[in-house]
Amino acid sequence: MGEAAQDRTCGDCGMCCKLMGVKAIDKAPHVWCGHFRKGAGCGIYAERPRACADFSCYWLRAPNLDDRWRPDRARFVLHRENDGQALVVEVDPASPDAWRRAPFYDTFKAWAARGAPKGLTLNVLVGQRGYEILPDRDVDYGLVREIPA
């Protein structure tokens, strides 16, 4: 996607530090990482695992997405998978319907309509449940992953 949006930083967001699992440090998804400190960020940033270093928050790189889309405000993290062929909406289980709120849902539908002819997918993960947003409907795939307790 190119350079990060001008002057955009994580700030005190850290939503990826809650939602994403990191095997290298036995960090389960949907719980705050023990190394994250609000206002200070990652306590092991210089030595963070490769999965953390490689993670690319879509909001940081998308100048067209305003501050409503910042993960801690939107209650989801956007990231790409499958060599950029899939956009994943990883939703905070504490706000399971966040992806359906305005302006997010209408934007997702528009993205799905533009991406479908190119073979791109837009997937939503809410806890163990998975959805695919298509231009004309949403597909509920049910339970698609196991979340360790």
XYZ file of N, CA and C in Angstrom:
447
model
N 0.822 -1.193 0.000
C 0.000 0.000 0.000
C 0.859 1.247 0.000
N 2.173 1.090 0.066
C 3.022 2.264 0.001
C 3.360 2.814 1.370
N 3.703 4.080 1.409
C 4.120 4.723 2.643
C 2.942 4.880 3.605
N 3.286 4.973 4.879
C 2.254 5.171 5.897
C 1.577 6.518 5.676
N 0.336 6.602 6.113
C -0.381 7.870 6.021
C 0.425 8.926 6.774
N 0.492 10.115 6.204
C 1.325 11.167 6.758
C 0.985 11.426 8.223
N 2.022 11.451 9.060
C 1.898 11.752 10.488
C 1.033 10.756 11.259
N 0.747 9.598 10.730
C -0.089 8.635 11.429
C 0.789 7.662 12.206
N 0.489 7.535 13.488
C 1.214 6.609 14.355
C 0.211 5.802 15.163
N 0.702 4.781 15.804
C -0.149 3.960 16.668
C -0.685 4.769 17.845
N 0.122 5.717 18.315
C -0.279 6.458 19.509
C -0.469 5.496 20.658
N -1.553 5.653 21.392
C -1.796 4.737 22.505
C -2.856 3.695 22.149
N -3.025 3.418 20.867
C -4.028 2.464 20.396
C -3.761 1.061 20.940
N -2.821 0.346 20.360
C -2.469 -0.987 20.833
C -3.495 -2.070 20.592
N -4.549 -1.811 19.813
C -5.595 -2.813 19.622
C -5.044 -4.119 19.039
N -4.016 -4.035 18.211
C -3.410 -5.266 17.688
C -2.799 -6.075 18.832
N -2.331 -5.396 19.883
C -1.744 -6.069 21.036
C -2.801 -6.791 21.872
N -4.051 -6.491 21.623
C -5.136 -7.219 22.275
C -5.679 -8.305 21.359
N -5.973 -7.953 20.116
C -6.729 -8.863 19.258
C -5.909 -9.977 18.629
N -4.661 -9.708 18.300
C -3.866 -10.681 17.562
C -3.169 -11.648 18.515
N -3.124 -12.909 18.133
C -2.353 -13.900 18.876
C -0.917 -13.910 18.380
N 0.021 -14.198 19.271
C 1.435 -14.262 18.903
C 2.028 -15.519 19.548
N 2.206 -16.557 18.749
C 2.700 -17.833 19.257
C 4.070 -17.723 19.908
N 4.947 -16.912 19.335
C 6.327 -16.821 19.820
C 6.416 -16.422 21.290
N 5.418 -15.713 21.788
C 5.424 -15.298 23.198
C 4.214 -15.859 23.948
N 3.594 -16.902 23.355
C 2.416 -17.545 23.966
C 1.321 -16.549 24.319
N 1.121 -15.575 23.434
C 0.086 -14.563 23.642
C -1.161 -14.997 22.894
N -2.216 -15.274 23.635
C -3.484 -15.704 23.042
C -4.209 -14.519 22.418
N -5.020 -14.762 21.388
C -5.828 -13.672 20.841
C -6.869 -13.197 21.854
N -7.253 -11.949 21.723
C -8.357 -11.335 22.467
C -8.069 -11.083 23.939
N -6.802 -11.076 24.291
C -6.383 -10.657 25.635
C -5.205 -9.704 25.451
N -5.091 -8.752 26.335
C -4.004 -7.788 26.210
C -2.664 -8.477 26.394
N -1.721 -8.111 25.571
C -0.357 -8.607 25.681
C 0.248 -8.054 26.968
N 0.947 -8.892 27.687
C 1.574 -8.479 28.940
C 2.682 -7.462 28.760
N 3.158 -7.297 27.523
C 4.224 -6.336 27.251
C 3.691 -4.966 26.842
N 2.387 -4.863 26.597
C 1.799 -3.589 26.172
C 1.458 -2.734 27.382
N 1.822 -1.451 27.290
C 1.479 -0.471 28.331
C 0.821 0.723 27.664
N -0.408 1.023 28.062
C -1.133 2.172 27.515
C -0.283 3.427 27.700
N -0.122 4.166 26.626
C 0.663 5.382 26.661
C 2.155 5.166 26.447
N 2.618 3.924 26.606
C 4.048 3.647 26.438
C 4.311 2.665 25.299
N 3.304 1.892 24.919
C 3.467 0.930 23.827
C 4.084 -0.370 24.285
N 4.856 -0.967 23.408
C 5.426 -2.287 23.639
C 6.684 -2.193 24.495
N 6.692 -2.960 25.583
C 7.842 -2.977 26.471
C 9.023 -3.744 25.915
N 8.808 -4.548 24.872
C 9.896 -5.314 24.257
C 10.030 -4.960 22.773
N 9.699 -3.727 22.434
C 9.646 -3.319 21.032
C 10.921 -3.671 20.266
N 12.075 -3.389 20.823
C 13.346 -3.645 20.126
C 13.583 -5.141 19.917
N 13.037 -5.967 20.786
C 13.216 -7.420 20.696
C 11.905 -8.144 20.398
N 10.909 -7.427 19.916
C 9.592 -8.038 19.692
C 9.680 -9.188 18.688
N 8.746 -10.139 18.794
C 8.750 -11.276 17.872
C 8.537 -10.834 16.423
N 8.996 -11.654 15.507
C 8.874 -11.366 14.077
C 7.417 -11.128 13.686
N 6.484 -11.904 14.248
C 5.059 -11.734 13.916
C 4.594 -10.319 14.235
N 5.077 -9.770 15.317
C 4.711 -8.400 15.681
C 5.391 -7.396 14.749
N 6.666 -7.615 14.479
C 7.410 -6.704 13.610
C 6.839 -6.694 12.193
N 6.371 -7.844 11.735
C 5.846 -7.963 10.376
C 4.399 -7.501 10.238
N 3.685 -7.383 11.359
C 2.277 -7.015 11.297
C 2.123 -5.613 10.727
N 1.172 -5.456 9.807
C 0.934 -4.165 9.173
C -0.526 -3.761 9.345
N -0.756 -2.806 10.205
C -2.100 -2.276 10.438
C -2.519 -1.459 9.212
N -3.615 -1.828 8.621
C -4.092 -1.165 7.404
C -4.403 0.312 7.657
N -4.946 0.631 8.825
C -5.289 2.020 9.132
C -4.055 2.929 9.085
N -2.911 2.423 9.556
C -1.699 3.232 9.541
C -1.275 3.600 8.130
N -1.635 2.788 7.151
C -1.165 2.966 5.779
C -2.229 3.489 4.823
N -3.413 3.782 5.325
C -4.526 4.176 4.456
C -4.951 5.614 4.740
N -4.425 6.574 3.986
C -4.759 7.974 4.246
C -6.238 8.298 4.021
N -6.947 7.435 3.304
C -8.372 7.663 3.056
C -9.242 7.300 4.257
N -8.682 6.650 5.263
C -9.447 6.270 6.454
C -9.179 7.279 7.568
N -10.238 7.940 8.028
C -10.072 8.971 9.051
C -9.927 8.358 10.442
N -9.886 9.220 11.445
C -9.630 8.763 12.811
C -10.722 7.869 13.389
N -11.914 7.876 12.801
C -12.950 6.943 13.254
C -12.509 5.506 13.039
N -11.612 5.279 12.084
C -11.137 3.951 11.719
C -9.940 3.494 12.566
N -9.433 4.391 13.412
C -8.316 3.965 14.272
C -8.799 2.773 15.088
N -8.039 1.698 15.130
C -8.539 0.451 15.720
C -9.143 0.555 17.111
N -8.556 1.341 18.001
C -9.133 1.419 19.342
C -10.452 2.181 19.357
N -10.704 2.985 18.348
C -11.989 3.696 18.242
C -13.014 2.862 17.471
N -12.564 2.218 16.391
C -13.467 1.403 15.563
C -13.800 0.088 16.244
N -12.925 -0.384 17.099
C -13.049 -1.666 17.811
C -12.754 -2.856 16.899
N -11.924 -2.617 15.889
C -11.408 -3.701 15.052
C -10.089 -3.265 14.427
N -9.312 -4.269 14.040
C -8.043 -4.051 13.351
C -8.207 -4.563 11.928
N -7.768 -3.772 10.962
C -7.761 -4.180 9.556
C -6.343 -4.584 9.178
N -6.224 -5.723 8.491
C -4.915 -6.124 7.985
C -5.095 -7.005 6.759
N -4.059 -7.101 5.969
C -4.083 -7.888 4.738
C -3.492 -9.271 4.973
N -4.007 -10.254 4.237
C -3.476 -11.618 4.245
C -3.453 -12.139 2.821
N -2.869 -13.313 2.635
C -2.813 -13.978 1.325
C -2.225 -13.075 0.245
N -1.047 -12.541 0.536
C -0.354 -11.663 -0.416
C -1.223 -10.489 -0.868
N -2.003 -9.943 0.054
C -2.823 -8.779 -0.242
C -4.162 -9.090 -0.883
N -4.458 -10.363 -1.088
C -5.717 -10.754 -1.737
C -6.913 -10.697 -0.788
N -6.650 -10.691 0.510
C -7.732 -10.657 1.498
C -7.510 -9.502 2.465
N -8.576 -8.769 2.727
C -8.574 -7.781 3.793
C -9.343 -8.412 4.941
N -8.719 -8.438 6.110
C -9.317 -9.068 7.279
C -9.699 -7.985 8.284
N -10.922 -8.109 8.784
C -11.433 -7.233 9.829
C -11.462 -8.075 11.101
N -10.491 -7.883 11.973
C -10.392 -8.636 13.230
C -11.094 -7.809 14.299
N -12.287 -8.245 14.698
C -13.163 -7.465 15.565
C -12.936 -7.805 17.038
N -12.959 -6.795 17.857
C -12.868 -6.977 19.305
C -14.133 -7.705 19.765
N -14.000 -8.897 20.346
C -15.195 -9.626 20.798
C -16.020 -8.858 21.832
N -15.419 -7.875 22.490
C -16.167 -7.043 23.439
C -17.135 -6.105 22.713
N -16.953 -5.914 21.394
C -17.833 -5.088 20.557
C -18.132 -5.840 19.261
N -18.816 -6.970 19.350
C -18.952 -7.874 18.199
C -19.645 -7.284 16.977
N -20.440 -6.254 17.136
C -21.134 -5.656 15.995
C -20.459 -4.394 15.476
N -19.257 -4.099 15.939
C -18.568 -2.872 15.537
C -18.434 -2.765 14.019
N -18.188 -3.854 13.343
C -17.996 -3.838 11.885
C -19.274 -3.510 11.124
N -20.414 -3.632 11.776
C -21.700 -3.372 11.122
C -22.160 -1.917 11.269
N -21.450 -1.144 12.070
C -21.832 0.257 12.305
C -21.417 1.132 11.135
N -22.073 2.306 11.058
C -21.696 3.331 10.073
C -20.450 4.042 10.591
N -19.549 4.423 9.751
C -19.562 4.307 8.296
C -18.918 3.015 7.789
N -18.554 2.146 8.719
C -17.748 0.978 8.372
C -18.447 0.016 7.414
N -19.652 -0.390 7.760
C -20.314 -1.428 6.977
C -20.540 -0.994 5.523
N -21.026 0.208 5.312
C -21.246 0.675 3.934
C -19.931 0.749 3.161
N -18.865 1.131 3.851
C -17.548 1.176 3.207
C -17.085 -0.233 2.853
N -17.268 -1.177 3.769
C -16.892 -2.567 3.486
C -17.653 -3.100 2.271
N -18.935 -2.790 2.191
C -19.741 -3.244 1.043
C -19.199 -2.656 -0.262
N -18.838 -1.384 -0.242
C -18.278 -0.752 -1.441
C -16.942 -1.388 -1.805
N -16.104 -1.659 -0.813
C -14.823 -2.316 -1.078
C -15.048 -3.709 -1.662
N -16.017 -4.432 -1.109
C -16.311 -5.781 -1.610
C -16.742 -5.722 -3.074
N -17.557 -4.740 -3.411
C -18.029 -4.597 -4.796
C -16.863 -4.290 -5.741
N -15.936 -3.443 -5.299
C -14.779 -3.118 -6.147
C -13.787 -4.270 -6.226
N -13.638 -5.003 -5.147
C -12.624 -6.056 -5.099
C -13.040 -7.387 -5.681
N -14.323 -7.704 -5.618
C -14.794 -9.016 -6.078
C -14.379 -9.342 -7.506
N -14.524 -8.431 -8.472
C -14.114 -8.763 -9.841
C -12.621 -9.067 -9.977
N -11.835 -8.605 -9.013
C -10.384 -8.829 -9.034
C -9.989 -10.049 -8.203
N -10.978 -10.748 -7.624
C -10.686 -11.907 -6.796
C -10.277 -11.580 -5.377
N -10.502 -10.342 -4.954
C -10.166 -9.950 -3.592
C -11.302 -10.327 -2.648
N -10.964 -10.647 -1.409
C -11.988 -10.991 -0.427
C -11.909 -10.063 0.770
N -13.040 -9.919 1.451
C -13.136 -9.120 2.657
C -13.739 -10.014 3.729
N -12.904 -10.387 4.691
C -13.295 -11.348 5.715
C -13.370 -10.679 7.078
N -14.372 -11.077 7.846
C -14.564 -10.544 9.191
C -14.419 -11.696 10.172
N -13.624 -11.480 11.219
C -13.464 -12.464 12.280
C -13.909 -11.835 13.589
N -14.893 -12.485 14.212
C -15.406 -12.029 15.503
C -15.283 -13.219 16.448
N -14.257 -13.206 17.270
C -14.007 -14.362 18.126
C -13.737 -15.582 17.257
N -14.524 -16.626 17.438
C -14.359 -17.853 16.661
C -15.131 -17.827 15.341
N -16.004 -16.858 15.169
C -16.921 -16.816 14.030
C -16.323 -16.048 12.864
N -16.594 -16.524 11.660
C -16.089 -15.874 10.465
C -17.189 -15.512 9.494
N -17.015 -14.395 8.818
C -17.954 -13.905 7.812
C -17.161 -13.480 6.580
N -17.816 -13.494 5.447
C -17.256 -12.878 4.256
C -18.258 -11.848 3.777
N -17.774 -10.646 3.535
C -18.632 -9.590 3.025
C -18.560 -9.642 1.502
N -19.688 -9.872 0.894
C -19.823 -9.884 -0.562
C -20.633 -8.656 -0.968
N -20.571 -8.264 -2.231
C -21.325 -7.072 -2.645
C -22.829 -7.164 -2.369
N -23.404 -8.358 -2.493
C -24.854 -8.506 -2.377
C -25.337 -9.176 -1.100
N -24.412 -9.673 -0.284
C -24.810 -10.352 0.953
C -23.573 -10.599 1.811
N -23.820 -11.008 3.039
C -22.740 -11.439 3.926
C -22.909 -12.938 4.126
N -21.812 -13.663 4.101
C -21.845 -15.102 4.317
C -21.329 -15.379 5.723
N -22.147 -16.036 6.536
C -21.766 -16.418 7.886
C -21.220 -17.844 7.814
N -19.927 -18.001 8.012
C -19.294 -19.316 7.946
C -19.343 -20.052 9.273
N -19.943 -19.437 10.279
C -20.027 -20.090 11.585
C -18.679 -20.083 12.283
N -18.437 -21.138 13.053
C -17.188 -21.229 13.804
C -16.068 -21.655 12.857
N -15.077 -20.782 12.701
C -14.011 -21.032 11.734
C -12.634 -21.204 12.384
N -12.552 -20.943 13.676
C -11.262 -21.108 14.351
C -11.479 -21.345 15.832
N -10.472 -21.929 16.404
C -10.507 -22.201 17.830
C -9.679 -21.124 18.527
N -10.225 -20.586 19.561
C -9.495 -19.572 20.356
C -9.093 -20.242 21.654
N -7.774 -20.346 21.912
C -7.329 -20.963 23.165
C -7.851 -20.199 24.365
N -8.171 -20.932 25.399
C -8.682 -20.300 26.640
C -7.582 -19.686 27.440
